[in-house]
PDB file of C-alpha atoms in Angstrom:
ATOM      1  CA  MET A   1      16.165  -2.943  -4.132  1.00 41.00           C
ATOM      2  CA  ASN A   2      17.790  -5.104  -1.789  1.00 42.00           C
ATOM      3  CA  ASP A   3      18.000  -8.750  -2.890  1.00 47.00           C
ATOM      4  CA  GLN A   4      18.826 -10.178   0.466  1.00 57.00           C
ATOM      5  CA  LYS A   5      15.585  -8.594   2.173  1.00 82.00           C
ATOM      6  CA  ALA A   6      11.669  -8.951   1.674  1.00 96.00           C
ATOM      7  CA  VAL A   7       8.919  -6.869   0.640  1.00 98.00           C
ATOM      8  CA  ILE A   8       6.328  -6.863   2.121  1.00 98.00           C
ATOM      9  CA  VAL A   9       2.758  -6.244   0.723  1.00 98.00           C
ATOM     10  CA  THR A  10      -0.564  -5.374   3.191  1.00 98.00           C
ATOM     11  CA  GLY A  11      -3.701  -6.635   1.046  1.00 97.00           C
ATOM     12  CA  ALA A  12      -1.968  -8.863  -0.674  1.00 97.00           C
ATOM     13  CA  GLY A  13      -5.289 -10.659  -2.448  1.00 96.00           C
ATOM     14  CA  GLY A  14      -6.660  -7.690  -3.246  1.00 95.00           C
ATOM     15  CA  ASN A  15      -6.817  -6.076  -6.987  1.00 94.00           C
ATOM     16  CA  LEU A  16      -4.121  -3.979  -6.653  1.00 96.00           C
ATOM     17  CA  GLY A  17      -1.874  -6.216  -3.863  1.00 97.00           C
ATOM     18  CA  SER A  18      -2.215  -8.913  -6.271  1.00 97.00           C
ATOM     19  CA  ALA A  19      -1.151  -6.888  -9.324  1.00 97.00           C
ATOM     20  CA  VAL A  20       2.000  -5.631  -6.855  1.00 98.00           C
ATOM     21  CA  VAL A  21       2.932  -9.154  -5.847  1.00 98.00           C
ATOM     22  CA  ARG A  22       3.130 -10.215  -9.760  1.00 97.00           C
ATOM     23  CA  GLU A  23       5.496  -7.230 -11.117  1.00 97.00           C
ATOM     24  CA  LEU A  24       7.652  -8.019  -8.102  1.00 97.00           C
ATOM     25  CA  ALA A  25       7.473 -11.798  -8.199  1.00 97.00           C
ATOM     26  CA  ALA A  26       8.224 -11.102 -11.837  1.00 95.00           C
ATOM     27  CA  GLY A  27      11.710  -9.028 -10.986  1.00 94.00           C
ATOM     28  CA  GLY A  28      12.454 -11.721  -8.572  1.00 94.00           C
ATOM     29  CA  ALA A  29      11.468 -10.207  -5.432  1.00 96.00           C
ATOM     30  CA  LYS A  30      11.366 -12.128  -2.082  1.00 97.00           C
ATOM     31  CA  LEU A  31       7.722 -11.406  -0.871  1.00 98.00           C
ATOM     32  CA  VAL A  32       5.470 -11.519   2.627  1.00 98.00           C
ATOM     33  CA  CYS A  33       2.307 -11.185   1.366  1.00 98.00           C
ATOM     34  CA  MET A  34      -0.415 -10.396   4.249  1.00 98.00           C
ATOM     35  CA  ASN A  35      -4.010 -10.491   4.159  1.00 97.00           C
ATOM     36  CA  ARG A  36      -7.227 -10.902   5.966  1.00 94.00           C
ATOM     37  CA  SER A  37      -7.663 -13.955   4.047  1.00 91.00           C
ATOM     38  CA  SER A  38      -5.446 -16.998   3.502  1.00 94.00           C
ATOM     39  CA  GLN A  39      -7.493 -18.718   0.556  1.00 94.00           C
ATOM     40  CA  GLU A  40      -6.695 -15.629  -1.217  1.00 94.00           C
ATOM     41  CA  LEU A  41      -3.236 -15.829  -0.362  1.00 95.00           C
ATOM     42  CA  GLU A  42      -2.943 -19.484  -1.219  1.00 93.00           C
ATOM     43  CA  ALA A  43      -4.620 -18.863  -4.924  1.00 94.00           C
ATOM     44  CA  LEU A  44      -2.282 -16.030  -5.302  1.00 95.00           C
ATOM     45  CA  ALA A  45       1.062 -18.195  -4.237  1.00 93.00           C
ATOM     46  CA  GLY A  46      -0.167 -20.663  -7.165  1.00 92.00           C
ATOM     47  CA  GLU A  47      -0.147 -18.078 -10.050  1.00 93.00           C
ATOM     48  CA  LEU A  48       3.497 -16.976  -8.757  1.00 95.00           C
ATOM     49  CA  PRO A  49       7.004 -18.293 -10.443  1.00 94.00           C
ATOM     50  CA  ALA A  50       7.592 -21.709  -8.853  1.00 93.00           C
ATOM     51  CA  SER A  51      10.960 -19.878  -8.115  1.00 94.00           C
ATOM     52  CA  THR A  52       9.371 -16.975  -6.212  1.00 95.00           C
ATOM     53  CA  GLU A  53      10.378 -17.227  -2.430  1.00 96.00           C
ATOM     54  CA  PHE A  54       6.812 -16.196  -0.761  1.00 94.00           C
ATOM     55  CA  LEU A  55       5.664 -15.692   3.059  1.00 97.00           C
ATOM     56  CA  SER A  56       2.020 -15.486   3.428  1.00 97.00           C
ATOM     57  CA  ILE A  57       1.113 -13.957   6.832  1.00 98.00           C
ATOM     58  CA  ALA A  58      -2.938 -13.772   7.303  1.00 97.00           C
ATOM     59  CA  GLY A  59      -5.238 -12.113   9.972  1.00 95.00           C
ATOM     60  CA  THR A  60      -2.698  -9.875  11.228  1.00 97.00           C
ATOM     61  CA  ASP A  61      -4.859  -6.715  12.902  1.00 97.00           C
ATOM     62  CA  LEU A  62      -2.989  -3.756  11.137  1.00 98.00           C
ATOM     63  CA  THR A  63      -4.883  -1.111  13.414  1.00 97.00           C
ATOM     64  CA  ASP A  64      -2.476  -3.293  16.336  1.00 98.00           C
ATOM     65  CA  TYR A  65       0.802  -2.236  16.823  1.00 98.00           C
ATOM     66  CA  ALA A  66       1.600  -5.191  18.894  1.00 98.00           C
ATOM     67  CA  SER A  67      -0.303  -7.226  15.490  1.00 98.00           C
ATOM     68  CA  CYS A  68       1.620  -5.221  13.171  1.00 98.00           C
ATOM     69  CA  ALA A  69       5.190  -5.977  15.370  1.00 98.00           C
ATOM     70  CA  ALA A  70       5.051  -9.510  15.306  1.00 98.00           C
ATOM     71  CA  ALA A  71       4.032 -10.441  11.544  1.00 98.00           C
ATOM     72  CA  VAL A  72       7.154  -7.964  10.586  1.00 98.00           C
ATOM     73  CA  GLY A  73       9.030 -10.299  12.975  1.00 98.00           C
ATOM     74  CA  ARG A  74       8.217 -13.292  11.122  1.00 98.00           C
ATOM     75  CA  ALA A  75       9.240 -11.663   7.975  1.00 97.00           C
ATOM     76  CA  VAL A  76      12.672 -10.640   9.390  1.00 97.00           C
ATOM     77  CA  LYS A  77      12.975 -14.009  10.804  1.00 97.00           C
ATOM     78  CA  HIS A  78      12.132 -15.729   7.199  1.00 96.00           C
ATOM     79  CA  PHE A  79      14.044 -13.294   5.102  1.00 96.00           C
ATOM     80  CA  GLY A  80      16.796 -11.384   7.858  1.00 95.00           C
ATOM     81  CA  GLY A  81      15.095  -8.407   6.738  1.00 96.00           C
ATOM     82  CA  VAL A  82      12.432  -5.699   4.961  1.00 97.00           C
ATOM     83  CA  SER A  83      13.517  -3.611   2.151  1.00 97.00           C
ATOM     84  CA  ALA A  84      10.545  -2.408   1.553  1.00 98.00           C
ATOM     85  CA  LEU A  85       7.037  -2.024   2.610  1.00 98.00           C
ATOM     86  CA  VAL A  86       4.088  -1.325   0.261  1.00 98.00           C
ATOM     87  CA  ASN A  87       0.479  -0.934   1.682  1.00 98.00           C
ATOM     88  CA  THR A  88      -2.565  -1.048  -0.501  1.00 98.00           C
ATOM     89  CA  VAL A  89      -4.918  -1.970   2.423  1.00 97.00           C
ATOM     90  CA  GLY A  90      -7.898   0.632   2.744  1.00 95.00           C
ATOM     91  CA  GLY A  91     -11.545   1.390   2.470  1.00 94.00           C
ATOM     92  CA  PHE A  92     -13.835   3.753   0.676  1.00 93.00           C
ATOM     93  CA  GLN A  93     -17.155   4.949   2.115  1.00 94.00           C
ATOM     94  CA  MET A  94     -19.402   8.336   1.196  1.00 95.00           C
ATOM     95  CA  GLY A  95     -21.600  10.319   2.605  1.00 97.00           C
ATOM     96  CA  PRO A  96     -22.298  14.274   3.608  1.00 98.00           C
ATOM     97  CA  VAL A  97     -21.698  15.235   6.631  1.00 98.00           C
ATOM     98  CA  GLY A  98     -24.873  14.752   8.554  1.00 97.00           C
ATOM     99  CA  PRO A  99     -26.089  12.434  11.294  1.00 97.00           C
ATOM    100  CA  ASP A 100     -23.854   9.859  10.128  1.00 97.00           C
ATOM    101  CA  ALA A 101     -20.323  11.457   9.336  1.00 97.00           C
ATOM    102  CA  PRO A 102     -18.679  10.881  12.747  1.00 98.00           C
ATOM    103  CA  SER A 103     -19.539   7.074  12.659  1.00 98.00           C
ATOM    104  CA  GLN A 104     -17.772   7.127   9.080  1.00 98.00           C
ATOM    105  CA  TRP A 105     -15.199   9.312   9.551  1.00 98.00           C
ATOM    106  CA  ASP A 106     -13.993   6.612  12.287  1.00 98.00           C
ATOM    107  CA  THR A 107     -14.480   3.645   9.798  1.00 98.00           C
ATOM    108  CA  MET A 108     -12.476   5.654   7.594  1.00 98.00           C
ATOM    109  CA  MET A 109      -9.748   6.908   9.328  1.00 98.00           C
ATOM    110  CA  THR A 110      -9.409   3.689  10.827  1.00 98.00           C
ATOM    111  CA  ALA A 111      -9.065   2.015   7.795  1.00 98.00           C
ATOM    112  CA  ASN A 112      -7.439   4.093   5.582  1.00 98.00           C
ATOM    113  CA  ALA A 113      -4.605   6.639   8.544  1.00 98.00           C
ATOM    114  CA  ARG A 114      -4.492   3.869  11.217  1.00 98.00           C
ATOM    115  CA  THR A 115      -3.750   0.856   8.914  1.00 98.00           C
ATOM    116  CA  ALA A 116      -0.993   3.442   7.711  1.00 98.00           C
ATOM    117  CA  LEU A 117       0.048   4.558  10.522  1.00 98.00           C
ATOM    118  CA  THR A 118       0.426   1.374  12.343  1.00 98.00           C
ATOM    119  CA  ILE A 119       2.004  -0.643   9.770  1.00 98.00           C
ATOM    120  CA  SER A 120       4.727   1.509   9.051  1.00 98.00           C
ATOM    121  CA  ALA A 121       5.636   2.054  12.511  1.00 98.00           C
ATOM    122  CA  ALA A 122       5.835  -1.536  13.096  1.00 98.00           C
ATOM    123  CA  VAL A 123       7.984  -1.772   9.884  1.00 98.00           C
ATOM    124  CA  LEU A 124      10.729   1.341  10.409  1.00 98.00           C
ATOM    125  CA  PRO A 125      13.213   0.075  13.347  1.00 98.00           C
ATOM    126  CA  THR A 126      14.450  -2.885  11.044  1.00 97.00           C
ATOM    127  CA  MET A 127      14.513  -0.188   8.078  1.00 98.00           C
ATOM    128  CA  LYS A 128      16.168   2.162   9.911  1.00 98.00           C
ATOM    129  CA  ALA A 129      18.375  -0.557  11.514  1.00 97.00           C
ATOM    130  CA  ALA A 130      19.382  -1.435   8.406  1.00 96.00           C
ATOM    131  CA  GLY A 131      20.218   1.792   6.612  1.00 96.00           C
ATOM    132  CA  TYR A 132      17.590   1.007   4.045  1.00 96.00           C
ATOM    133  CA  GLY A 133      13.737   1.357   3.460  1.00 97.00           C
ATOM    134  CA  ARG A 134      11.146   1.696   1.064  1.00 98.00           C
ATOM    135  CA  ILE A 135       7.445   2.773   2.260  1.00 98.00           C
ATOM    136  CA  ILE A 136       4.517   3.523  -0.337  1.00 98.00           C
ATOM    137  CA  HIS A 137       1.356   4.083   0.626  1.00 98.00           C
ATOM    138  CA  VAL A 138      -2.078   4.518  -1.483  1.00 98.00           C
ATOM    139  CA  ALA A 139      -3.647   8.012  -0.861  1.00 97.00           C
ATOM    140  CA  ALA A 140      -6.254   9.374  -3.349  1.00 95.00           C
ATOM    141  CA  ALA A 141      -6.795  12.413  -5.169  1.00 94.00           C
ATOM    142  CA  PRO A 142      -9.588  13.631  -2.710  1.00 95.00           C
ATOM    143  CA  GLY A 143      -6.980  13.673   0.151  1.00 97.00           C
ATOM    144  CA  LEU A 144      -5.440  17.284  -2.116  1.00 97.00           C
ATOM    145  CA  LYS A 145      -8.811  18.457  -2.304  1.00 96.00           C
ATOM    146  CA  ALA A 146     -12.567  16.947  -1.712  1.00 97.00           C
ATOM    147  CA  GLY A 147     -15.285  16.945  -3.359  1.00 96.00           C
ATOM    148  CA  ALA A 148     -19.066  16.494  -1.895  1.00 97.00           C
ATOM    149  CA  ASN A 149     -19.516  13.448  -0.096  1.00 97.00           C
ATOM    150  CA  GLN A 150     -16.366  12.808   0.323  1.00 97.00           C
ATOM    151  CA  ALA A 151     -15.449  14.611   3.842  1.00 98.00           C
ATOM    152  CA  ALA A 152     -14.382  11.299   5.816  1.00 98.00           C
ATOM    153  CA  TYR A 153     -13.128   9.527   2.544  1.00 97.00           C
ATOM    154  CA  ALA A 154     -10.826  12.608   1.852  1.00 97.00           C
ATOM    155  CA  ALA A 155     -10.026  13.537   5.468  1.00 98.00           C
ATOM    156  CA  SER A 156      -8.597   9.995   5.932  1.00 98.00           C
ATOM    157  CA  LYS A 157      -6.562  10.203   2.904  1.00 98.00           C
ATOM    158  CA  ALA A 158      -4.814  13.605   3.063  1.00 98.00           C
ATOM    159  CA  ALA A 159      -3.935  11.667   6.785  1.00 98.00           C
ATOM    160  CA  VAL A 160      -2.120   9.274   4.649  1.00 98.00           C
ATOM    161  CA  ILE A 161      -0.503  11.960   2.509  1.00 98.00           C
ATOM    162  CA  ARG A 162       0.640  14.472   5.581  1.00 98.00           C
ATOM    163  CA  LEU A 163       2.113  10.580   7.622  1.00 98.00           C
ATOM    164  CA  THR A 164       3.784   9.913   4.612  1.00 98.00           C
ATOM    165  CA  GLU A 165       5.513  13.406   4.498  1.00 98.00           C
ATOM    166  CA  ALA A 166       6.337  13.159   8.264  1.00 98.00           C
ATOM    167  CA  ILE A 167       7.990   9.506   7.559  1.00 98.00           C
ATOM    168  CA  ALA A 168      10.000  10.813   4.635  1.00 98.00           C
ATOM    169  CA  ALA A 169      11.041  13.602   6.995  1.00 98.00           C
ATOM    170  CA  GLU A 170      11.960  11.929   9.864  1.00 98.00           C
ATOM    171  CA  ASN A 171      13.905   9.103   8.143  1.00 98.00           C
ATOM    172  CA  ARG A 172      15.844  10.487   5.650  1.00 97.00           C
ATOM    173  CA  GLU A 173      19.031  10.324   7.363  1.00 97.00           C
ATOM    174  CA  HIS A 174      18.394   6.692   7.827  1.00 97.00           C
ATOM    175  CA  ARG A 175      18.109   6.081   3.517  1.00 97.00           C
ATOM    176  CA  VAL A 176      14.268   5.432   4.386  1.00 98.00           C
ATOM    177  CA  THR A 177      12.347   6.943   1.896  1.00 98.00           C
ATOM    178  CA  ALA A 178       8.424   7.101   2.032  1.00 98.00           C
ATOM    179  CA  ASN A 179       5.671   8.163  -1.230  1.00 98.00           C
ATOM    180  CA  CYS A 180       2.083   7.466  -1.803  1.00 98.00           C
ATOM    181  CA  ILE A 181       0.235   7.312  -5.047  1.00 98.00           C
ATOM    182  CA  LEU A 182      -2.468   8.884  -5.961  1.00 97.00           C
ATOM    183  CA  PRO A 183      -4.634   6.681  -8.613  1.00 94.00           C
ATOM    184  CA  GLY A 184      -7.068   7.001 -10.688  1.00 86.00           C
ATOM    185  CA  THR A 185     -10.388   5.294 -10.662  1.00 87.00           C
ATOM    186  CA  ILE A 186      -8.960   1.620 -10.444  1.00 89.00           C
ATOM    187  CA  ASP A 187     -10.217  -0.983 -13.423  1.00 88.00           C
ATOM    188  CA  THR A 188     -11.201  -3.331 -11.412  1.00 89.00           C
ATOM    189  CA  PRO A 189     -14.413  -5.698 -11.541  1.00 89.00           C
ATOM    190  CA  GLU A 190     -15.852  -4.182  -8.580  1.00 88.00           C
ATOM    191  CA  ASN A 191     -15.473  -0.648  -9.659  1.00 89.00           C
ATOM    192  CA  ARG A 192     -16.918  -1.656 -13.456  1.00 90.00           C
ATOM    193  CA  ALA A 193     -20.153  -3.262 -11.454  1.00 90.00           C
ATOM    194  CA  ALA A 194     -21.046  -0.349  -9.421  1.00 85.00           C
ATOM    195  CA  MET A 195     -20.230   2.283 -12.440  1.00 89.00           C
ATOM    196  CA  PRO A 196     -21.842   0.324 -15.433  1.00 90.00           C
ATOM    197  CA  ASN A 197     -22.347   3.173 -17.516  1.00 89.00           C
ATOM    198  CA  ALA A 198     -19.083   4.900 -16.699  1.00 90.00           C
ATOM    199  CA  LYS A 199     -16.252   5.268 -19.709  1.00 86.00           C
ATOM    200  CA  THR A 200     -13.602   3.159 -18.348  1.00 89.00           C
ATOM    201  CA  GLU A 201     -10.658   4.089 -21.015  1.00 87.00           C
ATOM    202  CA  GLY A 202      -9.330   6.505 -19.287  1.00 88.00           C
ATOM    203  CA  TRP A 203      -9.110   4.213 -15.854  1.00 92.00           C
ATOM    204  CA  VAL A 204      -5.870   2.993 -14.352  1.00 93.00           C
ATOM    205  CA  SER A 205      -4.829  -0.509 -14.309  1.00 94.00           C
ATOM    206  CA  PRO A 206      -4.049  -2.077 -11.491  1.00 93.00           C
ATOM    207  CA  GLN A 207      -0.925  -3.548 -13.119  1.00 96.00           C
ATOM    208  CA  SER A 208       0.224  -0.233 -14.176  1.00 96.00           C
ATOM    209  CA  ILE A 209       0.037   1.324 -10.548  1.00 96.00           C
ATOM    210  CA  ALA A 210       2.147  -2.288 -10.315  1.00 97.00           C
ATOM    211  CA  ARG A 211       5.236  -0.897 -12.507  1.00 97.00           C
ATOM    212  CA  LEU A 212       5.297   2.554 -10.797  1.00 97.00           C
ATOM    213  CA  ILE A 213       5.421   1.122  -7.118  1.00 98.00           C
ATOM    214  CA  ALA A 214       8.399  -1.508  -8.163  1.00 97.00           C
ATOM    215  CA  PHE A 215       9.927   1.749  -9.285  1.00 97.00           C
ATOM    216  CA  LEU A 216       9.226   3.878  -6.470  1.00 98.00           C
ATOM    217  CA  ILE A 217      10.586   0.543  -4.159  1.00 97.00           C
ATOM    218  CA  SER A 218      14.129   0.718  -6.304  1.00 95.00           C
ATOM    219  CA  PRO A 219      17.702   1.854  -5.538  1.00 94.00           C
ATOM    220  CA  ALA A 220      17.174   4.005  -8.574  1.00 95.00           C
ATOM    221  CA  ALA A 221      14.387   6.057  -6.488  1.00 97.00           C
ATOM    222  CA  ALA A 222      16.745   6.663  -4.181  1.00 96.00           C
ATOM    223  CA  VAL A 223      15.967  10.480  -4.523  1.00 97.00           C
ATOM    224  CA  VAL A 224      12.087  10.433  -4.580  1.00 98.00           C
ATOM    225  CA  THR A 225      10.857  10.724  -1.018  1.00 98.00           C
ATOM    226  CA  GLY A 226       7.952  12.671   1.051  1.00 98.00           C
ATOM    227  CA  ALA A 227       6.296  12.528  -2.789  1.00 98.00           C
ATOM    228  CA  ALA A 228       2.402  11.970  -3.086  1.00 98.00           C
ATOM    229  CA  ILE A 229       2.722  10.792  -7.047  1.00 98.00           C
ATOM    230  CA  PRO A 230      -0.361  11.194  -9.174  1.00 96.00           C
ATOM    231  CA  ALA A 231      -1.257   8.111 -11.100  1.00 94.00           C
ATOM    232  CA  THR A 232      -3.946   8.967 -13.422  1.00 91.00           C
ATOM    233  CA  GLY A 233      -2.083   8.942 -17.010  1.00 86.00           C
ATOM    234  CA  ARG A 234      -3.008   7.332 -19.898  1.00 79.00           C
ATOM    235  CA  GLU A 235      -1.021   3.970 -20.729  1.00 74.00           C
TER     236      GLU A 235
END
């Protein structure tokens, strides 16, 4: 990782986002933590090593290019540049192809695909100018093959995968890589509450995904780009 620059983590207050922040902070990364709620960022900042260089940005509209560009501008002004983007924001809804499907489609496309597109578009100019960058999005296995009641969700995650591939192809010569993760069921309190009878032994911890992301944004992963990487194994 270019240690003179910063890593932007969106959804930094969430289960996966906060795990990524902790993992990167432990490695000495400079962090720009974006989140809807400032309270979650304040709590997260208190958990990090005292030496962590940390910029909090709350309330950015990730569907709006100007809002995203302003946030990236703050990061560049504060740290001198951005070496990586880890985008963990997204949404999940299920439902059949029926009367409510068009509304659900718009919701999922906005929450998952538009946000990924907009924050990527905002961060790419500074990465291209520097000749270095890493972009990671979180997709999902249904983006490769949908099941019942997954039409809108799966289509939105498929869009994230195709977006990632396009970014990788367009920016290879700039040494900017783009990859996405396809996690299995993430072991979070919310998922345990939603599926109280599920067998959780095979669920994937946020920490294990964070370690994978830390590798993908490192210089060691320079040759990995345009990939949709399953994260479904057993620890």
